[in-house]
Amino acid sequence: MKRSFVYQLFGFILLAGLVFNLAAIRPVQAQTTSQADLTLTDLGMMIPQTLTGPISEVNFSFNLPADWMPEGTATLDINIMAFFSSLVATESNQTLSGLVGGDLSLFLNDTMVGIDTLQTSGEQTLHYEFDAALFAPVTRDGVNVLRIRWDGSISCLMNLLSSVTLSPTSRLSFGYGADQKSLTLNDFPAPFVIKNSVQPVLLKIALPANPSAGELRAAMVLAAGIGQISNGETLAEVISLVDYRPSDTASQNMILVANTDTLKTLSLPSLGITSDLQANAGEGLVYFFKPAGGYGLLVSGDESGIVKAAQAVSADQVIAGGDANTMLVSGINPVAATTGPEDMTLDDLGVGELVFTKPNSLSQSFDFFVPAGNQVRADASFDLVISHSQQLDYLRSGLQMLVNGYPAVSLRLTDNTSNQAMFKLIMPANLVHAGRNTVEFVADLNTRDLCTAPTSNMAWMRVSSSSLLHLPLETAVGGSLVSKTFGDFPNAFLTGSGLDNVLIEVAPAKFGNIQAAVKLAGWLGAGLP
């Protein structure tokens, strides 16, 4: 009896201890994870995308916010409309099933995460699951590429036409935490400029209400640089320093423009700056910090140094030294000449070889500049040297050249043009104007076998870097024959890869004038190559 009672007492104590231990560790195990629900519209697909047989694909390039760390299992539900049809029309309109139409494959960052064999036409939803760790984190050059590929070559061999239409409502879901890797100055332009972000964060430039000449110039340089780096996707808003109050409830990134004298008047710890920052006379200072609600970049120095720091940032030449968050700028390389000689090869223009392949490299372009007050003479020409695969179907392939968006010439291909063939093209002088000009090549590459995928080893074309652009100039008489509208802004102001010849005059006394001028500088920068 006593032994039984002892056993019962011992069991009760053991059970109670186990319960209390479980209760103690439960809060440690419980972790909250946020859920992201995105559609293909969020990734840039505004309208349904049709993938036609035998083989075609579509890519989505995107970035996640800097403070997202995807975790767990991600799912993608793709809503599609599949279509298989004989080349000969039939009288029946019933859904076709019971055959192999082709394969729909899903790739994330060049890793195949799923494949489905379609055997039924009509509307359907395909479900894919994959490890969320495959998403690339935000870095200097990081980007996520989601690729959806349709391979209908098997139905093509059976004399069937095939296509798959992707719906923008297709949904991508995954969990994420706020444990993103620590960013440093070496990740710039991230997180201030994140291209194709699914959740953009506001970028603001804070400077004194009555800025010095150096601070104002630095802000203008930064705005133009941000516009150029982001290709106009990110334009910074200017606010006064007195209106900058970091808060966890307001998500924003900040570029703080303040010279050495202004810094002495600020409470740096309240802004999230804890380091003792010093720069020598004439040096610029760039410092990366983490305020509440986002990320911050301090651009500082004396009146000459702060401009140097801004120029380094706007040129995307930010490289930290021993301290991964701090950079000192002692000098800036002089601006190179923006206009070249009368005769320039693609190598001279910094373009190099242009290679065209399917599916995503069929259109490529380059820029050249005509100085203000000049125009191109009528004898301007372009000695274009090309090579291409002899496996192309020449009746369904070709190369078109456009000048500033206008068709200029279309080339016909033969076996004789396949190996370093030169075409002497007339450069239409009436399509070339002062400022920035764009030459675009659009290739159409198709093989003779309709059911063979036009891969890069079979269907390709190359424009040689030795192709010569002959641009004799003369003093402009009158304007261009091509009408100008506000939609042409800012190309007419551009004479190279910089804005060193553009002057913006700002009326003093009103901060709104500064805000408007900085916004204008951002749009000018967005037009730069």
Coordinates of C-alpha atoms in Angstrom, one line a residue:
M1 CA 0.0 0.0 0.0
K2 CA 2.8 2.4 0.9
R3 CA 4.7 1.4 -2.2
S4 CA 1.7 2.0 -4.3
F5 CA 1.2 5.4 -2.8
V6 CA 4.8 6.3 -3.3
Y7 CA 4.6 5.3 -7.0
Q8 CA 1.4 7.4 -7.4
L9 CA 3.1 10.4 -5.7
F10 CA 6.2 10.0 -7.8
G11 CA 4.1 9.8 -11.0
F12 CA 2.1 12.9 -10.0
I13 CA 5.3 14.9 -9.4
L14 CA 6.8 13.7 -12.8
L15 CA 3.6 14.7 -14.6
A16 CA 3.4 18.1 -13.0
G17 CA 7.1 18.8 -13.8
L18 CA 6.5 17.8 -17.4
V19 CA 3.5 20.1 -17.7
F20 CA 5.3 23.1 -16.1
N21 CA 8.3 22.5 -18.4
L22 CA 6.1 22.4 -21.5
A23 CA 4.4 25.6 -20.3
A24 CA 7.8 27.2 -19.8
I25 CA 9.1 26.5 -23.3
R26 CA 5.9 27.2 -25.2
P27 CA 6.5 31.0 -25.5
V28 CA 9.9 30.3 -27.0
Q29 CA 8.5 28.1 -29.7
A30 CA 5.8 30.5 -30.7
Q31 CA 7.0 32.8 -33.5
T32 CA 4.8 35.0 -35.6
T33 CA 5.5 35.0 -39.4
S34 CA 3.9 37.4 -41.8
Q35 CA 2.3 36.2 -45.0
A36 CA 2.9 37.6 -48.5
D37 CA 0.1 37.2 -51.1
L38 CA 1.2 38.5 -54.4
T39 CA -0.3 38.1 -57.9
L40 CA 1.5 38.2 -61.3
T41 CA 0.2 41.7 -61.6
D42 CA 2.4 42.6 -58.6
L43 CA 5.3 41.1 -60.6
G44 CA 4.6 43.3 -63.6
M45 CA 2.1 41.4 -65.7
M46 CA -0.7 43.8 -66.4
I47 CA -2.6 41.8 -69.0
P48 CA -2.9 38.0 -69.8
Q49 CA 0.3 36.6 -71.4
T50 CA 0.0 34.0 -74.1
L51 CA 2.7 31.4 -74.6
T52 CA 2.5 29.9 -78.0
G53 CA 3.9 26.6 -79.2
P54 CA 6.2 25.0 -80.0
I55 CA 8.3 26.7 -77.3
S56 CA 8.0 30.1 -75.6
E57 CA 8.5 31.5 -72.1
V58 CA 8.0 34.6 -70.1
N59 CA 10.2 36.1 -67.4
F60 CA 9.3 38.2 -64.3
S61 CA 12.1 40.1 -62.7
F62 CA 11.3 41.4 -59.2
N63 CA 12.8 42.2 -55.8
L64 CA 11.4 41.7 -52.3
P65 CA 11.6 44.5 -49.7
A66 CA 14.9 44.7 -47.9
D67 CA 13.5 43.6 -44.5
W68 CA 11.8 40.4 -45.8
M69 CA 13.3 37.0 -45.1
P70 CA 11.2 34.4 -46.9
E71 CA 10.9 31.1 -45.0
G72 CA 8.9 27.9 -45.1
T73 CA 7.2 26.6 -48.3
A74 CA 6.1 29.0 -51.0
T75 CA 3.2 28.2 -53.3
L76 CA 2.3 29.5 -56.8
D77 CA -1.2 28.8 -58.2
I78 CA -1.1 29.6 -61.9
N79 CA -4.5 30.2 -63.6
I80 CA -4.2 29.2 -67.2
M81 CA -6.3 28.7 -70.4
A82 CA -4.8 25.8 -72.4
F83 CA -5.6 25.5 -76.1
F84 CA -4.8 22.5 -78.4
S85 CA -6.2 22.5 -81.9
S86 CA -5.6 20.7 -85.2
L87 CA -4.3 22.8 -88.1
V88 CA -7.5 21.7 -89.8
A89 CA -10.7 23.2 -88.3
T90 CA -13.2 20.8 -86.8
E91 CA -16.9 21.1 -86.3
S92 CA -16.8 20.0 -82.6
N93 CA -16.4 22.6 -79.8
Q94 CA -16.0 20.1 -77.0
T95 CA -13.0 20.3 -74.6
L96 CA -10.1 18.3 -75.9
S97 CA -8.5 15.8 -73.6
G98 CA -6.7 12.5 -73.5
L99 CA -3.5 13.6 -75.3
V100 CA -0.2 15.2 -74.3
G101 CA -0.3 18.8 -75.2
G102 CA 3.1 19.7 -73.7
D103 CA 4.9 20.7 -70.5
L104 CA 4.6 23.9 -68.5
S105 CA 7.7 24.4 -66.4
L106 CA 8.4 26.8 -63.5
F107 CA 11.9 28.2 -62.7
L108 CA 12.9 30.5 -59.9
N109 CA 16.4 31.9 -60.3
D110 CA 17.4 29.2 -62.8
T111 CA 16.2 26.4 -60.5
M112 CA 13.4 24.3 -61.8
V113 CA 10.7 24.1 -59.1
G114 CA 7.9 22.4 -60.9
I115 CA 6.7 20.9 -64.1
D116 CA 3.2 19.9 -65.3
T117 CA 2.2 17.9 -68.3
L118 CA -1.0 19.3 -69.8
Q119 CA -3.4 16.8 -71.3
T120 CA -6.7 18.9 -71.2
S121 CA -7.5 22.1 -72.9
G122 CA -9.6 24.8 -71.2
E123 CA -9.3 26.7 -68.0
Q124 CA -7.4 25.2 -65.1
T125 CA -5.2 26.0 -62.1
L126 CA -1.8 24.5 -61.6
H127 CA -0.3 24.3 -58.1
Y128 CA 3.4 24.5 -57.4
E129 CA 5.3 24.3 -54.1
F130 CA 8.9 25.1 -53.5
D131 CA 11.4 26.2 -50.8
A132 CA 11.0 29.9 -50.1
A133 CA 14.8 30.1 -49.4
L134 CA 15.2 30.1 -53.2
F135 CA 14.2 33.8 -53.2
A136 CA 17.3 36.0 -53.6
P137 CA 17.9 38.6 -50.8
V138 CA 18.2 42.3 -51.6
T139 CA 21.8 43.1 -52.6
R140 CA 23.6 45.5 -54.9
D141 CA 22.9 43.5 -58.0
G142 CA 20.4 40.9 -56.6
V143 CA 17.2 40.2 -58.5
N144 CA 14.7 37.4 -58.5
V145 CA 13.7 35.9 -61.9
L146 CA 10.6 33.8 -62.2
R147 CA 10.4 32.0 -65.5
I148 CA 7.4 30.2 -66.9
R149 CA 8.1 28.0 -70.0
W150 CA 5.7 26.3 -72.3
D151 CA 7.1 23.4 -74.4
G152 CA 4.5 22.3 -76.9
S153 CA 6.8 20.6 -79.3
I154 CA 5.2 17.2 -78.9
S155 CA 1.8 18.6 -79.9
C156 CA 3.4 20.4 -82.8
L157 CA 4.8 17.0 -84.1
M158 CA 1.2 15.7 -84.0
N159 CA 0.1 18.6 -86.3
L160 CA -1.5 20.4 -83.3
L161 CA -1.4 24.1 -82.5
S162 CA -0.9 24.8 -78.8
S163 CA -0.9 27.8 -76.5
V164 CA -1.2 28.5 -72.8
T165 CA -2.5 31.9 -71.6
L166 CA -1.4 33.0 -68.1
S167 CA -3.8 35.0 -66.0
P168 CA -2.5 38.0 -64.0
T169 CA -4.6 36.8 -61.1
S170 CA -2.2 33.8 -60.6
R171 CA -1.2 34.0 -56.9
L172 CA 2.2 33.6 -55.2
S173 CA 2.2 33.1 -51.4
F174 CA 4.9 32.6 -48.9
G175 CA 5.8 33.4 -45.3
Y176 CA 8.5 35.8 -44.2
G177 CA 10.1 37.1 -41.1
A178 CA 12.0 40.4 -40.4
D179 CA 15.4 38.8 -40.0
Q180 CA 16.9 40.0 -43.3
K181 CA 20.7 40.0 -43.6
S182 CA 22.5 43.1 -42.4
L183 CA 23.0 45.6 -45.3
T184 CA 26.1 47.8 -45.5
L185 CA 27.3 50.6 -47.7
N186 CA 28.7 48.1 -50.1
D187 CA 25.1 47.0 -51.0
F188 CA 24.3 50.5 -52.4
P189 CA 22.2 51.4 -54.3
A190 CA 20.1 48.9 -52.3
P191 CA 18.1 49.5 -50.2
F192 CA 17.5 53.0 -51.4
V193 CA 16.9 51.9 -55.0
I194 CA 15.4 48.5 -55.4
K195 CA 14.4 47.8 -59.0
N196 CA 11.0 46.1 -59.6
S197 CA 10.3 46.0 -55.9
V198 CA 6.9 44.3 -55.1
Q199 CA 6.5 46.8 -52.2
P200 CA 8.4 50.1 -53.0
V201 CA 9.5 52.2 -50.0
L202 CA 9.4 56.0 -50.2
L203 CA 12.8 57.7 -50.6
K204 CA 13.3 61.2 -49.2
I205 CA 16.1 63.7 -49.3
A206 CA 16.3 65.9 -46.1
L207 CA 18.3 69.1 -46.1
P208 CA 18.1 72.4 -44.2
A209 CA 15.3 74.8 -44.8
N210 CA 17.9 77.4 -45.9
P211 CA 20.6 75.2 -47.4
S212 CA 24.1 76.4 -48.2
A213 CA 25.2 76.5 -51.9
G214 CA 27.1 73.2 -51.3
E215 CA 24.1 71.5 -49.7
L216 CA 21.7 72.6 -52.5
R217 CA 24.1 71.4 -55.2
A218 CA 24.6 68.1 -53.4
A219 CA 20.9 67.6 -53.2
M220 CA 20.5 68.3 -57.0
V221 CA 23.3 65.9 -57.8
L222 CA 21.8 63.2 -55.6
A223 CA 18.4 63.5 -57.1
A224 CA 19.8 63.3 -60.7
G225 CA 21.9 60.3 -59.7
I226 CA 19.0 58.4 -58.1
G227 CA 16.9 59.1 -61.2
Q228 CA 19.7 57.7 -63.5
I229 CA 20.5 54.6 -61.3
S230 CA 16.8 53.6 -61.1
N231 CA 15.9 54.6 -64.7
G232 CA 13.2 56.8 -63.4
E233 CA 11.6 54.1 -61.2
T234 CA 12.6 56.0 -58.0
L235 CA 12.3 59.7 -57.6
A236 CA 13.3 61.2 -54.3
E237 CA 11.1 63.7 -52.5
V238 CA 12.7 66.6 -50.7
I239 CA 11.8 67.6 -47.2
S240 CA 13.2 70.0 -44.6
L241 CA 15.4 68.6 -41.8
V242 CA 12.9 70.0 -39.3
D243 CA 10.2 67.7 -40.7
Y244 CA 12.3 64.6 -40.5
R245 CA 11.2 62.5 -37.5
P246 CA 12.2 58.8 -37.7
S247 CA 9.4 56.5 -36.6
D248 CA 8.7 52.8 -36.7
T249 CA 5.2 53.5 -37.9
A250 CA 6.3 55.4 -41.1
S251 CA 8.2 53.3 -43.6
Q252 CA 10.7 55.5 -45.5
N253 CA 14.3 55.6 -46.5
M254 CA 16.2 58.8 -46.0
I255 CA 19.3 60.5 -47.6
L256 CA 20.4 63.2 -45.1
V257 CA 22.3 66.1 -46.8
A258 CA 24.1 68.2 -44.2
N259 CA 27.5 69.9 -44.2
T260 CA 29.9 69.9 -41.3
D261 CA 28.4 73.1 -39.8
T262 CA 24.8 71.8 -40.0
L263 CA 25.8 68.5 -38.4
K264 CA 26.9 70.4 -35.3
T265 CA 23.4 71.7 -34.8
L266 CA 21.7 68.3 -35.1
S267 CA 20.9 65.6 -32.4
L268 CA 22.5 62.8 -34.3
P269 CA 21.5 60.0 -31.9
S270 CA 17.9 60.9 -32.3
L271 CA 18.3 60.3 -36.1
G272 CA 19.9 56.9 -35.6
I273 CA 23.5 58.1 -36.1
T274 CA 25.7 56.9 -33.2
S275 CA 29.2 57.0 -34.7
D276 CA 31.6 59.9 -34.3
L277 CA 31.9 61.1 -37.8
Q278 CA 34.8 63.2 -39.0
A279 CA 36.2 64.3 -42.4
N280 CA 39.2 66.3 -43.3
A281 CA 39.0 69.6 -45.1
G282 CA 37.9 69.1 -48.7
E283 CA 36.8 65.5 -48.1
G284 CA 33.3 64.2 -48.6
L285 CA 31.7 61.8 -46.1
V286 CA 29.1 59.0 -46.9
Y287 CA 27.7 57.1 -43.9
F288 CA 25.1 54.3 -43.9
F289 CA 22.9 54.1 -40.8
K290 CA 19.7 52.5 -39.6
P291 CA 17.0 54.9 -38.3
A292 CA 13.6 53.8 -37.2
G293 CA 11.3 52.9 -40.0
G294 CA 13.9 52.4 -42.8
Y295 CA 17.5 53.0 -43.8
G296 CA 19.5 56.2 -44.0
L297 CA 22.5 57.6 -45.9
L298 CA 24.3 60.7 -44.6
V299 CA 26.1 62.8 -47.2
S300 CA 28.3 65.4 -45.6
G301 CA 31.6 67.3 -45.6
D302 CA 32.5 71.0 -45.9
E303 CA 31.2 73.0 -48.8
S304 CA 33.4 71.3 -51.4
G305 CA 33.5 67.9 -49.8
I306 CA 29.7 67.5 -49.6
V307 CA 29.5 67.9 -53.4
K308 CA 32.2 65.3 -53.9
A309 CA 30.3 62.9 -51.7
A310 CA 27.1 63.5 -53.6
Q311 CA 28.9 62.9 -56.9
A312 CA 30.3 59.6 -55.8
V313 CA 26.9 58.4 -54.6
S314 CA 25.1 59.6 -57.8
A315 CA 27.7 57.8 -60.0
D316 CA 27.1 54.6 -58.1
Q317 CA 30.7 54.5 -57.0
V318 CA 30.2 53.8 -53.4
I319 CA 32.8 51.5 -51.9
A320 CA 33.3 51.3 -48.1
G321 CA 36.8 50.8 -46.6
G322 CA 37.6 49.1 -43.3
D323 CA 34.3 50.3 -41.8
A324 CA 31.6 48.8 -44.0
N325 CA 29.3 51.7 -43.3
T326 CA 31.6 54.7 -43.9
M327 CA 33.3 56.1 -47.0
L328 CA 35.5 59.2 -47.4
V329 CA 35.8 60.9 -50.8
S330 CA 38.9 62.9 -51.4
G331 CA 38.6 63.5 -55.2
I332 CA 36.4 63.0 -58.2
N333 CA 37.6 62.0 -61.7
P334 CA 37.2 64.7 -64.3
V335 CA 34.2 64.4 -66.6
A336 CA 35.1 62.7 -69.9
A337 CA 34.2 64.2 -73.2
T338 CA 30.5 63.5 -74.0
T339 CA 30.8 63.7 -77.8
G340 CA 33.1 61.6 -79.9
P341 CA 34.8 62.1 -83.3
E342 CA 33.0 62.0 -86.6
D343 CA 33.6 58.3 -87.1
M344 CA 32.9 56.0 -84.1
T345 CA 32.7 52.2 -83.9
L346 CA 30.4 50.4 -81.5
D347 CA 33.5 49.7 -79.4
D348 CA 34.2 53.5 -79.3
L349 CA 30.7 54.1 -78.1
G350 CA 31.2 51.5 -75.3
V351 CA 28.6 49.1 -76.8
G352 CA 30.7 46.2 -78.0
E353 CA 29.2 43.1 -79.7
L354 CA 25.4 42.9 -79.9
V355 CA 24.1 39.3 -79.9
F356 CA 20.5 38.5 -80.6
T357 CA 18.8 35.3 -79.4
K358 CA 15.4 34.1 -78.4
P359 CA 13.4 34.7 -76.4
N360 CA 14.7 37.7 -74.4
S361 CA 17.5 39.2 -76.5
L362 CA 15.7 40.2 -79.7
S363 CA 15.8 43.9 -79.1
Q364 CA 19.0 45.9 -78.2
S365 CA 19.8 49.6 -78.4
F366 CA 22.6 52.2 -77.9
D367 CA 22.7 56.0 -77.6
F368 CA 24.8 58.7 -79.2
F369 CA 24.7 62.4 -78.6
V370 CA 24.7 65.5 -80.9
P371 CA 25.9 68.7 -79.3
A372 CA 23.5 71.6 -79.0
G373 CA 23.6 74.0 -81.9
N374 CA 24.6 71.2 -84.3
Q375 CA 22.8 68.9 -86.7
V376 CA 23.8 65.8 -88.7
R377 CA 24.6 66.3 -92.4
A378 CA 22.8 64.4 -95.1
D379 CA 25.8 62.1 -95.8
A380 CA 25.6 60.5 -92.4
S381 CA 25.8 56.7 -92.6
F382 CA 26.2 53.5 -90.7
D383 CA 28.4 50.7 -91.9
L384 CA 26.7 47.7 -90.2
V385 CA 28.6 44.4 -90.0
I386 CA 26.5 41.4 -89.1
S387 CA 26.8 37.6 -88.9
H388 CA 24.0 35.1 -88.3
S389 CA 23.1 31.4 -88.3
Q390 CA 22.5 29.6 -91.6
Q391 CA 19.8 27.5 -90.0
L392 CA 17.4 30.5 -90.0
D393 CA 14.3 30.6 -92.2
Y394 CA 15.3 33.7 -94.2
L395 CA 11.7 34.4 -95.3
R396 CA 10.6 34.7 -91.7
S397 CA 13.8 36.3 -90.2
G398 CA 15.4 39.7 -90.5
L399 CA 16.8 42.7 -88.7
Q400 CA 15.2 46.1 -88.4
M401 CA 16.9 49.4 -87.4
L402 CA 15.0 52.2 -85.7
V403 CA 16.3 55.7 -85.1
N404 CA 14.6 57.5 -82.2
G405 CA 11.6 55.1 -82.5
Y406 CA 11.1 55.6 -86.3
P407 CA 11.8 52.7 -88.7
A408 CA 14.9 53.4 -90.8
V409 CA 15.8 50.2 -92.6
S410 CA 14.9 46.4 -92.6
L411 CA 17.6 43.9 -93.8
R412 CA 16.9 40.8 -95.7
L413 CA 19.1 37.8 -94.8
T414 CA 20.6 35.2 -97.1
D415 CA 23.5 32.6 -96.9
N416 CA 25.8 35.3 -98.3
T417 CA 25.0 37.6 -95.3
S418 CA 25.8 35.0 -92.7
N419 CA 29.5 35.6 -92.2
Q420 CA 30.7 39.2 -91.6
A421 CA 28.5 40.9 -94.2
M422 CA 28.6 44.7 -94.3
F423 CA 25.5 46.8 -95.1
K424 CA 26.1 50.5 -95.8
L425 CA 23.0 52.2 -94.3
I426 CA 21.9 55.8 -94.8
M427 CA 21.4 57.5 -91.4
P428 CA 18.2 59.6 -91.9
A429 CA 19.4 63.1 -90.9
N430 CA 15.8 64.3 -90.3
L431 CA 15.4 61.7 -87.6
V432 CA 18.5 62.8 -85.6
H433 CA 18.3 65.8 -83.3
A434 CA 20.4 67.6 -80.8
G435 CA 20.9 65.8 -77.5
R436 CA 20.4 62.1 -76.9
N437 CA 19.6 59.9 -79.9
T438 CA 18.7 56.1 -79.7
V439 CA 19.4 53.5 -82.3
E440 CA 17.5 50.3 -81.7
F441 CA 17.9 46.9 -83.5
V442 CA 15.0 44.5 -83.5
A443 CA 15.7 40.9 -84.7
D444 CA 13.2 38.3 -85.8
L445 CA 14.7 34.8 -85.7
N446 CA 12.9 31.7 -86.8
T447 CA 14.2 28.3 -87.9
R448 CA 12.9 26.2 -90.8
D449 CA 11.6 23.4 -88.6
L450 CA 8.4 24.8 -87.0
C451 CA 8.5 22.2 -84.2
T452 CA 12.2 22.9 -83.3
A453 CA 12.8 25.4 -80.5
P454 CA 14.9 28.4 -81.9
T455 CA 17.6 28.0 -79.2
S456 CA 20.6 30.2 -79.0
N457 CA 22.9 27.6 -80.7
M458 CA 20.6 27.4 -83.8
A459 CA 18.9 30.9 -84.1
W460 CA 21.3 33.8 -83.5
M461 CA 22.5 37.0 -85.0
R462 CA 25.4 39.2 -84.1
V463 CA 26.2 42.9 -84.9
S464 CA 29.9 43.4 -84.9
S465 CA 31.6 45.9 -82.6
S466 CA 33.5 47.1 -85.6
S467 CA 30.3 48.5 -87.2
L468 CA 31.1 52.2 -88.0
L469 CA 28.8 55.1 -87.3
H470 CA 29.7 58.1 -89.6
L471 CA 28.2 61.3 -88.1
P472 CA 29.4 64.5 -89.8
L473 CA 28.0 67.6 -88.1
E474 CA 27.2 71.1 -89.2
T475 CA 25.8 74.2 -87.6
A476 CA 22.1 73.8 -87.2
V477 CA 19.8 76.0 -89.4
G478 CA 16.3 75.9 -88.1
G479 CA 14.9 73.1 -86.0
S480 CA 14.5 69.4 -86.6
L481 CA 11.8 68.3 -89.0
V482 CA 10.5 66.0 -86.3
S483 CA 8.0 67.9 -84.1
K484 CA 8.9 68.3 -80.5
T485 CA 6.5 67.9 -77.5
F486 CA 6.9 67.8 -73.8
G487 CA 7.0 64.0 -74.2
D488 CA 10.5 64.5 -75.7
F489 CA 11.8 65.9 -72.4
P490 CA 14.6 65.5 -71.3
N491 CA 16.4 64.1 -74.3
A492 CA 17.0 67.5 -75.9
F493 CA 18.9 68.6 -72.8
L494 CA 21.3 65.7 -72.9
T495 CA 24.6 65.7 -74.7
G496 CA 26.3 62.8 -73.0
S497 CA 26.2 60.5 -70.0
G498 CA 26.2 63.5 -67.5
L499 CA 24.5 66.8 -66.8
D500 CA 27.6 68.9 -66.4
N501 CA 26.4 71.3 -69.1
V502 CA 22.9 71.8 -67.6
L503 CA 22.2 74.7 -65.3
I504 CA 19.2 74.9 -63.0
E505 CA 18.6 78.3 -61.5
V506 CA 16.6 78.2 -58.2
A507 CA 14.8 81.3 -56.9
P508 CA 15.7 81.8 -53.2
A509 CA 13.5 82.2 -50.1
K510 CA 10.9 79.5 -50.7
F511 CA 11.6 75.8 -50.0
G512 CA 9.0 74.9 -52.6
N513 CA 11.3 76.2 -55.3
I514 CA 14.0 73.8 -54.0
Q515 CA 11.6 70.9 -54.0
A516 CA 10.5 71.6 -57.6
A517 CA 14.1 72.0 -58.8
V518 CA 15.2 68.7 -57.2
K519 CA 12.3 66.9 -58.8
L520 CA 13.3 68.4 -62.2
A521 CA 16.9 67.2 -61.6
G522 CA 15.5 63.7 -60.9
W523 CA 13.7 63.6 -64.2
L524 CA 16.8 64.8 -66.0
G525 CA 18.8 62.1 -64.4
A526 CA 16.2 59.5 -65.4
G527 CA 16.8 60.3 -69.0
L528 CA 20.5 59.6 -68.8
P529 CA 21.8 56.2 -70.2

